[in-house]
CSV table of C-alpha atoms and ligand atoms in Angstrom, one decimal:
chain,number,residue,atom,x,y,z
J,198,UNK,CA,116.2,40.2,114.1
J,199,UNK,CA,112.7,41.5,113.8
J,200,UNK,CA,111.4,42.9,116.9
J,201,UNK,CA,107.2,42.9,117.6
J,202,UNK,CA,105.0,43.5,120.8
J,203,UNK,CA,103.3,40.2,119.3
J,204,UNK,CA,104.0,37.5,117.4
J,205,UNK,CA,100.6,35.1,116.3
J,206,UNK,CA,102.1,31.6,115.0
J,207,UNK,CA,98.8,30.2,112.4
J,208,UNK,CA,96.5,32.6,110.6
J,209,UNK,CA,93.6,30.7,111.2
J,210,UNK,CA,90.0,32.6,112.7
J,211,UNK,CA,91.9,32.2,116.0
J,212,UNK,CA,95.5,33.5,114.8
J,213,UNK,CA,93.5,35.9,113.1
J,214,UNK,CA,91.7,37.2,115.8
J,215,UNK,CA,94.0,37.5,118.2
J,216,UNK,CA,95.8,39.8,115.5
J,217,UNK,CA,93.1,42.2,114.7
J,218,UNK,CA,92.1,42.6,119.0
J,219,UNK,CA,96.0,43.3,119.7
J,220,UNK,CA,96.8,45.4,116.5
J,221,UNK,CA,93.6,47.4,117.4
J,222,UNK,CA,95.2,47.8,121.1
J,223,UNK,CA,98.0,49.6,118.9
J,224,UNK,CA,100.7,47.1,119.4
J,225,UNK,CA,103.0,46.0,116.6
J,226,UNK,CA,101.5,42.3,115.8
J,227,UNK,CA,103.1,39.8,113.3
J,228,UNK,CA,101.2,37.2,112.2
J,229,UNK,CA,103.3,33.9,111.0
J,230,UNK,CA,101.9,31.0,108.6
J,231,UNK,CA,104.0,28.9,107.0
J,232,UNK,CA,101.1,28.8,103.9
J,233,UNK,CA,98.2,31.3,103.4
J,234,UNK,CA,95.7,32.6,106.1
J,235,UNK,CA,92.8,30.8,106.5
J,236,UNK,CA,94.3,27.5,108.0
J,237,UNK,CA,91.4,24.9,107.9
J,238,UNK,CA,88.5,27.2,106.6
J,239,UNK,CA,90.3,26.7,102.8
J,240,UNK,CA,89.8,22.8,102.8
J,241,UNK,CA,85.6,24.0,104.1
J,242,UNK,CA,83.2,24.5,101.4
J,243,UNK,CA,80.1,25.8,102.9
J,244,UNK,CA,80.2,26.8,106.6
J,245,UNK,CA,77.1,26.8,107.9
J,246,UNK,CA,77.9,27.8,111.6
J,247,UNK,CA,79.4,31.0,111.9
J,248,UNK,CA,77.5,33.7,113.1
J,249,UNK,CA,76.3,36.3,110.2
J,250,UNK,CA,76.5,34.0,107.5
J,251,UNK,CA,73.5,31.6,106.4
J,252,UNK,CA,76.3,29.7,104.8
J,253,UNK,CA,79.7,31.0,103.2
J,254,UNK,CA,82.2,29.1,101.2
J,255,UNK,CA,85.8,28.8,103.6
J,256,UNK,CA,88.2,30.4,101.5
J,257,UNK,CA,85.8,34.0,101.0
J,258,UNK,CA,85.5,33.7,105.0
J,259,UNK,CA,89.3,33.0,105.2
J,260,UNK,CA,89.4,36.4,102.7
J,261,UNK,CA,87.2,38.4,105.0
J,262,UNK,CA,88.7,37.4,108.4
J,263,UNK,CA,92.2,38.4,106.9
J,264,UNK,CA,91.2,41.7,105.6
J,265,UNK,CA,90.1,42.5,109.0
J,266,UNK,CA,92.7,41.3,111.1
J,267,UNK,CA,95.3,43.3,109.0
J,268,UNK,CA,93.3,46.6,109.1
J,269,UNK,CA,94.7,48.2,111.9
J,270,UNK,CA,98.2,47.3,110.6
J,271,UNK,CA,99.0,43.7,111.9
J,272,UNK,CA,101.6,42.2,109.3
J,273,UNK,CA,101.3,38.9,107.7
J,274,UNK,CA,104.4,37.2,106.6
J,275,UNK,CA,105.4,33.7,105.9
J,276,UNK,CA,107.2,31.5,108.4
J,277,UNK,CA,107.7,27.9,108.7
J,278,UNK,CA,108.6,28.2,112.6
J,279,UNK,CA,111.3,25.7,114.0
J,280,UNK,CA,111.5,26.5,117.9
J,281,UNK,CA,110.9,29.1,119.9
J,282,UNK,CA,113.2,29.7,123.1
J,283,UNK,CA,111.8,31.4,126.2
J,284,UNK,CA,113.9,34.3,127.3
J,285,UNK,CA,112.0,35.6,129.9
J,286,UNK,CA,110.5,38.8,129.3
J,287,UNK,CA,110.8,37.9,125.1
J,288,UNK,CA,110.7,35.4,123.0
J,289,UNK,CA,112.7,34.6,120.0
J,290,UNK,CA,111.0,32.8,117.4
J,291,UNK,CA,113.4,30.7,115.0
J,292,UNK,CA,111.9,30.0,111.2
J,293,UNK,CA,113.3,29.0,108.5
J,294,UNK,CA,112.9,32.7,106.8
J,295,UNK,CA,114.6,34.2,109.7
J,296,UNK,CA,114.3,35.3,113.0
J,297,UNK,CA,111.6,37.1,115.4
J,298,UNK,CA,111.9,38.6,118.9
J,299,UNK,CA,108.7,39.5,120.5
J,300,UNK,CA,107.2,39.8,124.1
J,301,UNK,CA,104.1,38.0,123.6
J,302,UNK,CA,103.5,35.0,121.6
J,303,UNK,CA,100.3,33.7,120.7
J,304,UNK,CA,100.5,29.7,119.0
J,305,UNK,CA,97.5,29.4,117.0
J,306,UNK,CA,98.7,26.5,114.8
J,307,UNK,CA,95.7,24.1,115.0
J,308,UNK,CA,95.5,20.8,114.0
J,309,UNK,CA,95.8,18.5,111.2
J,310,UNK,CA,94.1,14.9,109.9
J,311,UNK,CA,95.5,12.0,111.4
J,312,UNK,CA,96.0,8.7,109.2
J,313,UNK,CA,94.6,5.2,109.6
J,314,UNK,CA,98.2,3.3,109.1
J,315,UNK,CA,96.9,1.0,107.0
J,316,UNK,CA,98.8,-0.2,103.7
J,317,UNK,CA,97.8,1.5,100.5
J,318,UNK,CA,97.3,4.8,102.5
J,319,UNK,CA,100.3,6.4,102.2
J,320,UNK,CA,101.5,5.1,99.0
J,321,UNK,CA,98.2,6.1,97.1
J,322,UNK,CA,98.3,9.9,98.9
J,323,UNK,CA,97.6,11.9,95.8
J,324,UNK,CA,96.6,8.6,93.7
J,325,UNK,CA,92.7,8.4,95.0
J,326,UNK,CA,93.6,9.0,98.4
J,327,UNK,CA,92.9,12.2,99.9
J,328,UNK,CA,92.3,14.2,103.1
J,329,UNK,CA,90.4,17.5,101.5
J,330,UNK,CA,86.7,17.1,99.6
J,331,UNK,CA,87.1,20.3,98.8
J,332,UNK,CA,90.3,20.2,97.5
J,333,UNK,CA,89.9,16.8,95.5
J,334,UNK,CA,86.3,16.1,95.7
J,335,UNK,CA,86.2,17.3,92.0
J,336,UNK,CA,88.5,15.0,90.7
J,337,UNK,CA,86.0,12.2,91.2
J,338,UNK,CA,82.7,13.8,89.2
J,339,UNK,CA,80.2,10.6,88.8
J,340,UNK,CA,82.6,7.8,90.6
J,341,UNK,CA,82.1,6.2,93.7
J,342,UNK,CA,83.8,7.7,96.4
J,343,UNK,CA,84.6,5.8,100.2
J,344,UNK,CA,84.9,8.3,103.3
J,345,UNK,CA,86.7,6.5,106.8
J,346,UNK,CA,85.4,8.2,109.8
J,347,UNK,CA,82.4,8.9,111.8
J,348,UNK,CA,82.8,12.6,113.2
J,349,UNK,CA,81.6,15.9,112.1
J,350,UNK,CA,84.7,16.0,109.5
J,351,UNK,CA,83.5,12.9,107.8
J,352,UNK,CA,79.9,13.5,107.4
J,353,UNK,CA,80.1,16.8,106.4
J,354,UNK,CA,82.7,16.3,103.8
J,355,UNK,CA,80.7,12.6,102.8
J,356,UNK,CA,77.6,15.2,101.8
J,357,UNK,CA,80.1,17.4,100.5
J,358,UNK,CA,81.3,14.6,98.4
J,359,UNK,CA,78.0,14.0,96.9
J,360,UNK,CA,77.4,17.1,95.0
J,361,UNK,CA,80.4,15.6,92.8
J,362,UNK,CA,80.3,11.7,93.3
J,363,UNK,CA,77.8,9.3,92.1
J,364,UNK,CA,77.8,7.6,95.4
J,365,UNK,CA,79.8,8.1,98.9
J,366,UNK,CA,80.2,5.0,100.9
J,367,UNK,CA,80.8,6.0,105.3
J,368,UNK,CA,83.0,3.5,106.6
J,369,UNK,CA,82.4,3.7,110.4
J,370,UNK,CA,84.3,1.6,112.9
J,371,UNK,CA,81.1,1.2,115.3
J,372,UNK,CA,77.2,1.0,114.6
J,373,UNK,CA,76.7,4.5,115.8
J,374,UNK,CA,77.8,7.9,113.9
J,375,UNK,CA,80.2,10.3,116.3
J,376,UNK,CA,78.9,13.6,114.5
J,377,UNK,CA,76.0,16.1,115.4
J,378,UNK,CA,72.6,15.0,114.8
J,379,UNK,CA,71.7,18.0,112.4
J,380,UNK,CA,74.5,15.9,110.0
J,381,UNK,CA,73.3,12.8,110.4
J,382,UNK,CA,69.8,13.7,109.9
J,383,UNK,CA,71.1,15.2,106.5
J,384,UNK,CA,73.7,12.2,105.7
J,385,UNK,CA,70.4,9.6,106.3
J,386,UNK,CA,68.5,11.5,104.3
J,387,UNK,CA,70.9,11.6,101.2
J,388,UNK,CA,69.9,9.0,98.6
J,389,UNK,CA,73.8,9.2,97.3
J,390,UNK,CA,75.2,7.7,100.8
J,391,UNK,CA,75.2,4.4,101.7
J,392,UNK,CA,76.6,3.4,105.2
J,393,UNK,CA,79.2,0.4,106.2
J,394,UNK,CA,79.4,0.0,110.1
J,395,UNK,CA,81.2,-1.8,112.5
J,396,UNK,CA,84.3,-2.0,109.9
J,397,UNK,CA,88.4,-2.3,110.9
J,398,UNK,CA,89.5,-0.5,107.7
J,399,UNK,CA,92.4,-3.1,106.7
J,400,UNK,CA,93.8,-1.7,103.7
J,401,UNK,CA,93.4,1.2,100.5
J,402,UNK,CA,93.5,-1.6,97.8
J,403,UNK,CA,94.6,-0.3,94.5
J,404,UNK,CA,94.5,-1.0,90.0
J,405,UNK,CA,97.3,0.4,88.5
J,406,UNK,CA,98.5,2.4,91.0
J,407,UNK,CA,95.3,4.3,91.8
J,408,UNK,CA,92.5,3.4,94.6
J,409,UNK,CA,90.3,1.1,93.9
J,410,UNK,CA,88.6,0.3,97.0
J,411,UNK,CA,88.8,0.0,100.7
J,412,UNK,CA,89.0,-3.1,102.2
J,413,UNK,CA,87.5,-3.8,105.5
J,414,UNK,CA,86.9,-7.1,108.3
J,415,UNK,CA,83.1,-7.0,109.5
J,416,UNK,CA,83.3,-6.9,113.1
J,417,UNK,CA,80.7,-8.9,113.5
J,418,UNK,CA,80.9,-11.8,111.3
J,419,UNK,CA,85.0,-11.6,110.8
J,420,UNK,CA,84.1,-11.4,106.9
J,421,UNK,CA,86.0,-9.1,104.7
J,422,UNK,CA,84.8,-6.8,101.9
J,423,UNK,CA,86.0,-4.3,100.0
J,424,UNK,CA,83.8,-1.3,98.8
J,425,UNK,CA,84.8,-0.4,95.2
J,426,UNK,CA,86.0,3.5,95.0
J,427,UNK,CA,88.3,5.9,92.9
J,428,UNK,CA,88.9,7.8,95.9
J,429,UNK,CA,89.5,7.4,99.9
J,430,UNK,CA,89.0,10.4,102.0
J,431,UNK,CA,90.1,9.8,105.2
J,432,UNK,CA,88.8,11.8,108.0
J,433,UNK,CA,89.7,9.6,111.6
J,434,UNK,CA,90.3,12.9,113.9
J,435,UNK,CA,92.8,15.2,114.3
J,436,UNK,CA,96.3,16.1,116.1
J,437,UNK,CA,97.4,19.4,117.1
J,438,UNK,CA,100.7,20.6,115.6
J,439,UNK,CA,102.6,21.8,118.2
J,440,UNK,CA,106.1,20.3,117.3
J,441,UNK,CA,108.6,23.4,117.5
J,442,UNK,CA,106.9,24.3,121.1
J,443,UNK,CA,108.1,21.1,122.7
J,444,UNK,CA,110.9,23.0,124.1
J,445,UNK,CA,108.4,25.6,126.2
J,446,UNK,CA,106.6,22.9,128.3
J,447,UNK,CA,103.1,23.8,127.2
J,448,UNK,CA,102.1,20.6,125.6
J,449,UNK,CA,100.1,18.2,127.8
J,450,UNK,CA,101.2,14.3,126.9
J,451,UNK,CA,99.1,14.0,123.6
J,452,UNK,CA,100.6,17.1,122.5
J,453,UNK,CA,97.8,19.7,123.3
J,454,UNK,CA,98.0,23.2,124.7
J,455,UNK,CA,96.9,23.8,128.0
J,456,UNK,CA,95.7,26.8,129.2
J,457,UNK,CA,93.8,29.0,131.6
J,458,UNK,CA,90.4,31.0,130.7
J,459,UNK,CA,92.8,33.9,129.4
J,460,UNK,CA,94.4,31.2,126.9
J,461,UNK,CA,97.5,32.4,129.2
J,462,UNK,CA,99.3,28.7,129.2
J,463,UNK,CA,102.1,28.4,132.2
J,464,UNK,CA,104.3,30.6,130.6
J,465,UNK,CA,103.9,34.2,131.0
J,466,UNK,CA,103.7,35.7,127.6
J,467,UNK,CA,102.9,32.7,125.9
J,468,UNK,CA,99.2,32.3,124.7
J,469,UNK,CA,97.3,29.6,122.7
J,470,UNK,CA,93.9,29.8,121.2
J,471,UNK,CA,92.1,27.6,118.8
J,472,UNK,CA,92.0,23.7,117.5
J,473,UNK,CA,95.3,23.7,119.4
J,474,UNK,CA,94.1,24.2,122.6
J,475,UNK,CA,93.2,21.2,124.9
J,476,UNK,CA,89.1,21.6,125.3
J,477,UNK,CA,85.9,20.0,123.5
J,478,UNK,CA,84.6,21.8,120.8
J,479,UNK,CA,86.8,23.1,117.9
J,480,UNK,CA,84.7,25.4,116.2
J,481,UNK,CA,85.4,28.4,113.9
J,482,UNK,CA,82.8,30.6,116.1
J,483,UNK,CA,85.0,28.8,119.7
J,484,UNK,CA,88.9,30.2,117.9
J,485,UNK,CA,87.5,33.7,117.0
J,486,UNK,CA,86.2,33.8,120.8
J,487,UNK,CA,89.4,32.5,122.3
J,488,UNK,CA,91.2,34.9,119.8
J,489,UNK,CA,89.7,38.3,120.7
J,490,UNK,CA,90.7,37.1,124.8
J,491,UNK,CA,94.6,36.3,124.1
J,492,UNK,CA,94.5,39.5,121.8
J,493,UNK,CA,93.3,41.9,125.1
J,494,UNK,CA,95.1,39.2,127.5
J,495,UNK,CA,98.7,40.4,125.2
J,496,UNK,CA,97.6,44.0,125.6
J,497,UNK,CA,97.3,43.5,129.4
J,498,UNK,CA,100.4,41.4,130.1
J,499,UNK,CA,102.7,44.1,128.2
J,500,UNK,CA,101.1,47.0,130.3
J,501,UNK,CA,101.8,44.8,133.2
J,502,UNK,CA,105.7,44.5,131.9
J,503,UNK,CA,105.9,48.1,131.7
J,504,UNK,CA,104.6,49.0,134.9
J,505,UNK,CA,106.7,46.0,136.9
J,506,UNK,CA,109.9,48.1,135.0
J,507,UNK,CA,108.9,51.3,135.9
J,508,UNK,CA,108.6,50.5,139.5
J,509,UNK,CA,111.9,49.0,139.4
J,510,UNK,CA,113.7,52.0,138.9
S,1114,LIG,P1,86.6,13.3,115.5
S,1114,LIG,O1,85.4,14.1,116.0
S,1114,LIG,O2,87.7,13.0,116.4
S,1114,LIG,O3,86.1,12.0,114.8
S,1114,LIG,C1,87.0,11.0,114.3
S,1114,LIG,C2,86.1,9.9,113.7
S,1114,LIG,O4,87.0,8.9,113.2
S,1114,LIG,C3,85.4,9.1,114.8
S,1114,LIG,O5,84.1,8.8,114.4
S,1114,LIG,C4,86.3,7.9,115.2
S,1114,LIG,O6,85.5,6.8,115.6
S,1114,LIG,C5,86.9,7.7,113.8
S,1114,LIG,N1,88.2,7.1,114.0
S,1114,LIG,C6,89.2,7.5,114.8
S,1114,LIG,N2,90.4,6.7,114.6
S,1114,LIG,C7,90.0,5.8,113.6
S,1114,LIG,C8,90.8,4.8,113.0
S,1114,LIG,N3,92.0,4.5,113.3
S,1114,LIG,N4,90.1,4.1,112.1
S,1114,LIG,C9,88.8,4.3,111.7
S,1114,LIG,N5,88.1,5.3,112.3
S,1114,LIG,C10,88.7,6.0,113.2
S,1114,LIG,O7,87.4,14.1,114.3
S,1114,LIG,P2,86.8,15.1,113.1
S,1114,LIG,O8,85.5,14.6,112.6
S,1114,LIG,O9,87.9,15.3,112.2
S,1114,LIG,O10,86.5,16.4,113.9
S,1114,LIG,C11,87.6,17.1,114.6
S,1114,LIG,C12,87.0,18.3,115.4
S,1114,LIG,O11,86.5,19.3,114.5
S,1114,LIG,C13,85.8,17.9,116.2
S,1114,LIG,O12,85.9,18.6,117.4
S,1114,LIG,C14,84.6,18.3,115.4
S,1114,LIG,O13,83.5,18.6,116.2
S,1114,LIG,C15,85.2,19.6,114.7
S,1114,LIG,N6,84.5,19.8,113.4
S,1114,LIG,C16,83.3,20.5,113.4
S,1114,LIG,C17,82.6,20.7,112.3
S,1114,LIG,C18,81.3,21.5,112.3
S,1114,LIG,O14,80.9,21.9,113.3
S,1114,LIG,N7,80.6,21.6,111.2
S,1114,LIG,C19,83.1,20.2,111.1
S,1114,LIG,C20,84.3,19.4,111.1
S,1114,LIG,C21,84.9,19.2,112.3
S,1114,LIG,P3,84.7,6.8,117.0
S,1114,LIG,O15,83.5,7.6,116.8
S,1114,LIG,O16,84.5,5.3,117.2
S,1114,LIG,O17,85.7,7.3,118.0
């Protein structure tokens, strides 16, 4: 079993983060992803809202973040975790690579896109339907393109979209956009986007096993449409993926992490920082923040373990 002072589960800008504050503190710091570092900033082309940057392409921020998280000698390995059991003063973290003992543990795992349910959706995942602009946007140069949502996550990647498509279709389910003004402003303004409100998205229809279209009840009138498009991006929120730390009793009932201003959840030695976290605004600029705190908060709780042993004897 490996043994570390701190084990960081996600190697997002919070994971990351927390890594380079408690490596720098000189403890030993393992950072765990079960695919490379960066978490959602890959699927991001241009992020326009991090500090020091006018705007900067996801992956060479993911690249710059990792490089200085593993300066001061943090390691980064891969590891799909299973479970982690609580034993008190450590933790031992079960993957399916092997093994990890540590005394703090920070979960930094984030969140991924939900789905809408509807037919077509999963059985055309890969055939026109798609969760990442970035990743797939290019696959649909001068085609109409459909994007489900209303939030930040759909507008953004909608204008996104339109640097490749020759038109992006919003499918909202009210008459009002969730997302912040300063996209709207720009997704009104774009000649390439047309809008559909009020729409229950009833199905991904499909010609020869590829998207065609999305099909969709007015609310209104009780009529149904269907917008014609080679791809579907679905962007309907998110979920937090917290599934091997059932066990810990740190998830709130919509499988969240609670926790207090130090990102210390209920569990001493257990941390969480990032889109994981229960709170409002899920930002790159909000997990680097929360990172920095469970990075100093590790380096305080494993002085405090020392000292409660040393006045024990
Ligand atoms: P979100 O803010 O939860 O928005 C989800 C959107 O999908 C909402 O408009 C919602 O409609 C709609 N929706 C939910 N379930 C649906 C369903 N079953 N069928 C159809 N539509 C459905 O999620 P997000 O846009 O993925 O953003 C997630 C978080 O990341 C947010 O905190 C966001 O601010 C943040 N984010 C920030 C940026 C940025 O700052 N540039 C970029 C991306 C994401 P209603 O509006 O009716 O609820």
């Amino acid at each position: 079993m490996k043994t570390y002072d701190v084990v960081v589960i996600g190697a997002g800008p919070g994971g990351l983060t927390a890594a380079l504050y408690a490596s720098r503190a000189n403890l030993s710091v393992m950072i765990l992803d079960r695919g490379i570092y960066g978490g959602q900033m890959n699927n991001t082309a241009a992020i326009e809202n991090y500090p020091g940057f006018d705007s900067i392409l996801g992956p060479d921020l993911s690249e710059k973040m990792y490089k200085s998280s593993t300066q001061f000698g943090a390691d980064f390995g891969y590891g799909a975790v299973e479970s982690v059991e609580d034993k008190g003063d450590v933790k031992v973290i079960h993957t399916d690579d092997g093994d990890y003992e540590t005394k703090v543990l920070i979960i930094a795992t984030g969140s991924q896109y939900k789905k809408i349910g509807v037919p077509g959706e999963e059985e055309l995942s890969g055939r026109g339907v798609s969760y990442c602009a970035v990743c797939d946007g290019a696959f649909f140069k001068g085609q109409d393109v459909a994007v489900v949502g209303g939030g930040d996550s759909a507008v953004e990647e909608g204008i996104y979209l339109t640097q490749l498509a020759k038109s992006v279709t919003i499918i909202h389910r009210r008459d009002q956009l969730r997302a912040q003004k300063i996209l709207q402003d720009r997704a009104f303004k774009n000649d390439k986007i047309k809008f559909v409100w009020n729409a229950d998205v009833k199905e991904i229809t499909s010609e020869d096993e590829k998207v065609s279209g999305v099909k969709y009840v007015d609310k209104k009138t009780g009529e149904e449409h269907v917008v014609p498009a080679k791809g579907a991006f679905i962007y309907v929120g998110i979920k937090p993926m917290t599934t091997p730390f059932k066990g810990l009793g740190v998830l709130d009932e919509d499988g969240w992490i609670k926790t207090d201003e130090h990102m210390a959840t209920k569990v001493p030695g257990v941390f969480a920082v990032g889109d994981v976290r229960k709170k409002d605004l899920r930002q790159i600029a909000t997990a680097v923040g929360e990172g920095g705190i469970a990075g100093q908060q590790a380096f305080n709780y494993i002085q405090e373990l020392s000292d409660d042993k040393v006045s024990e004897h």
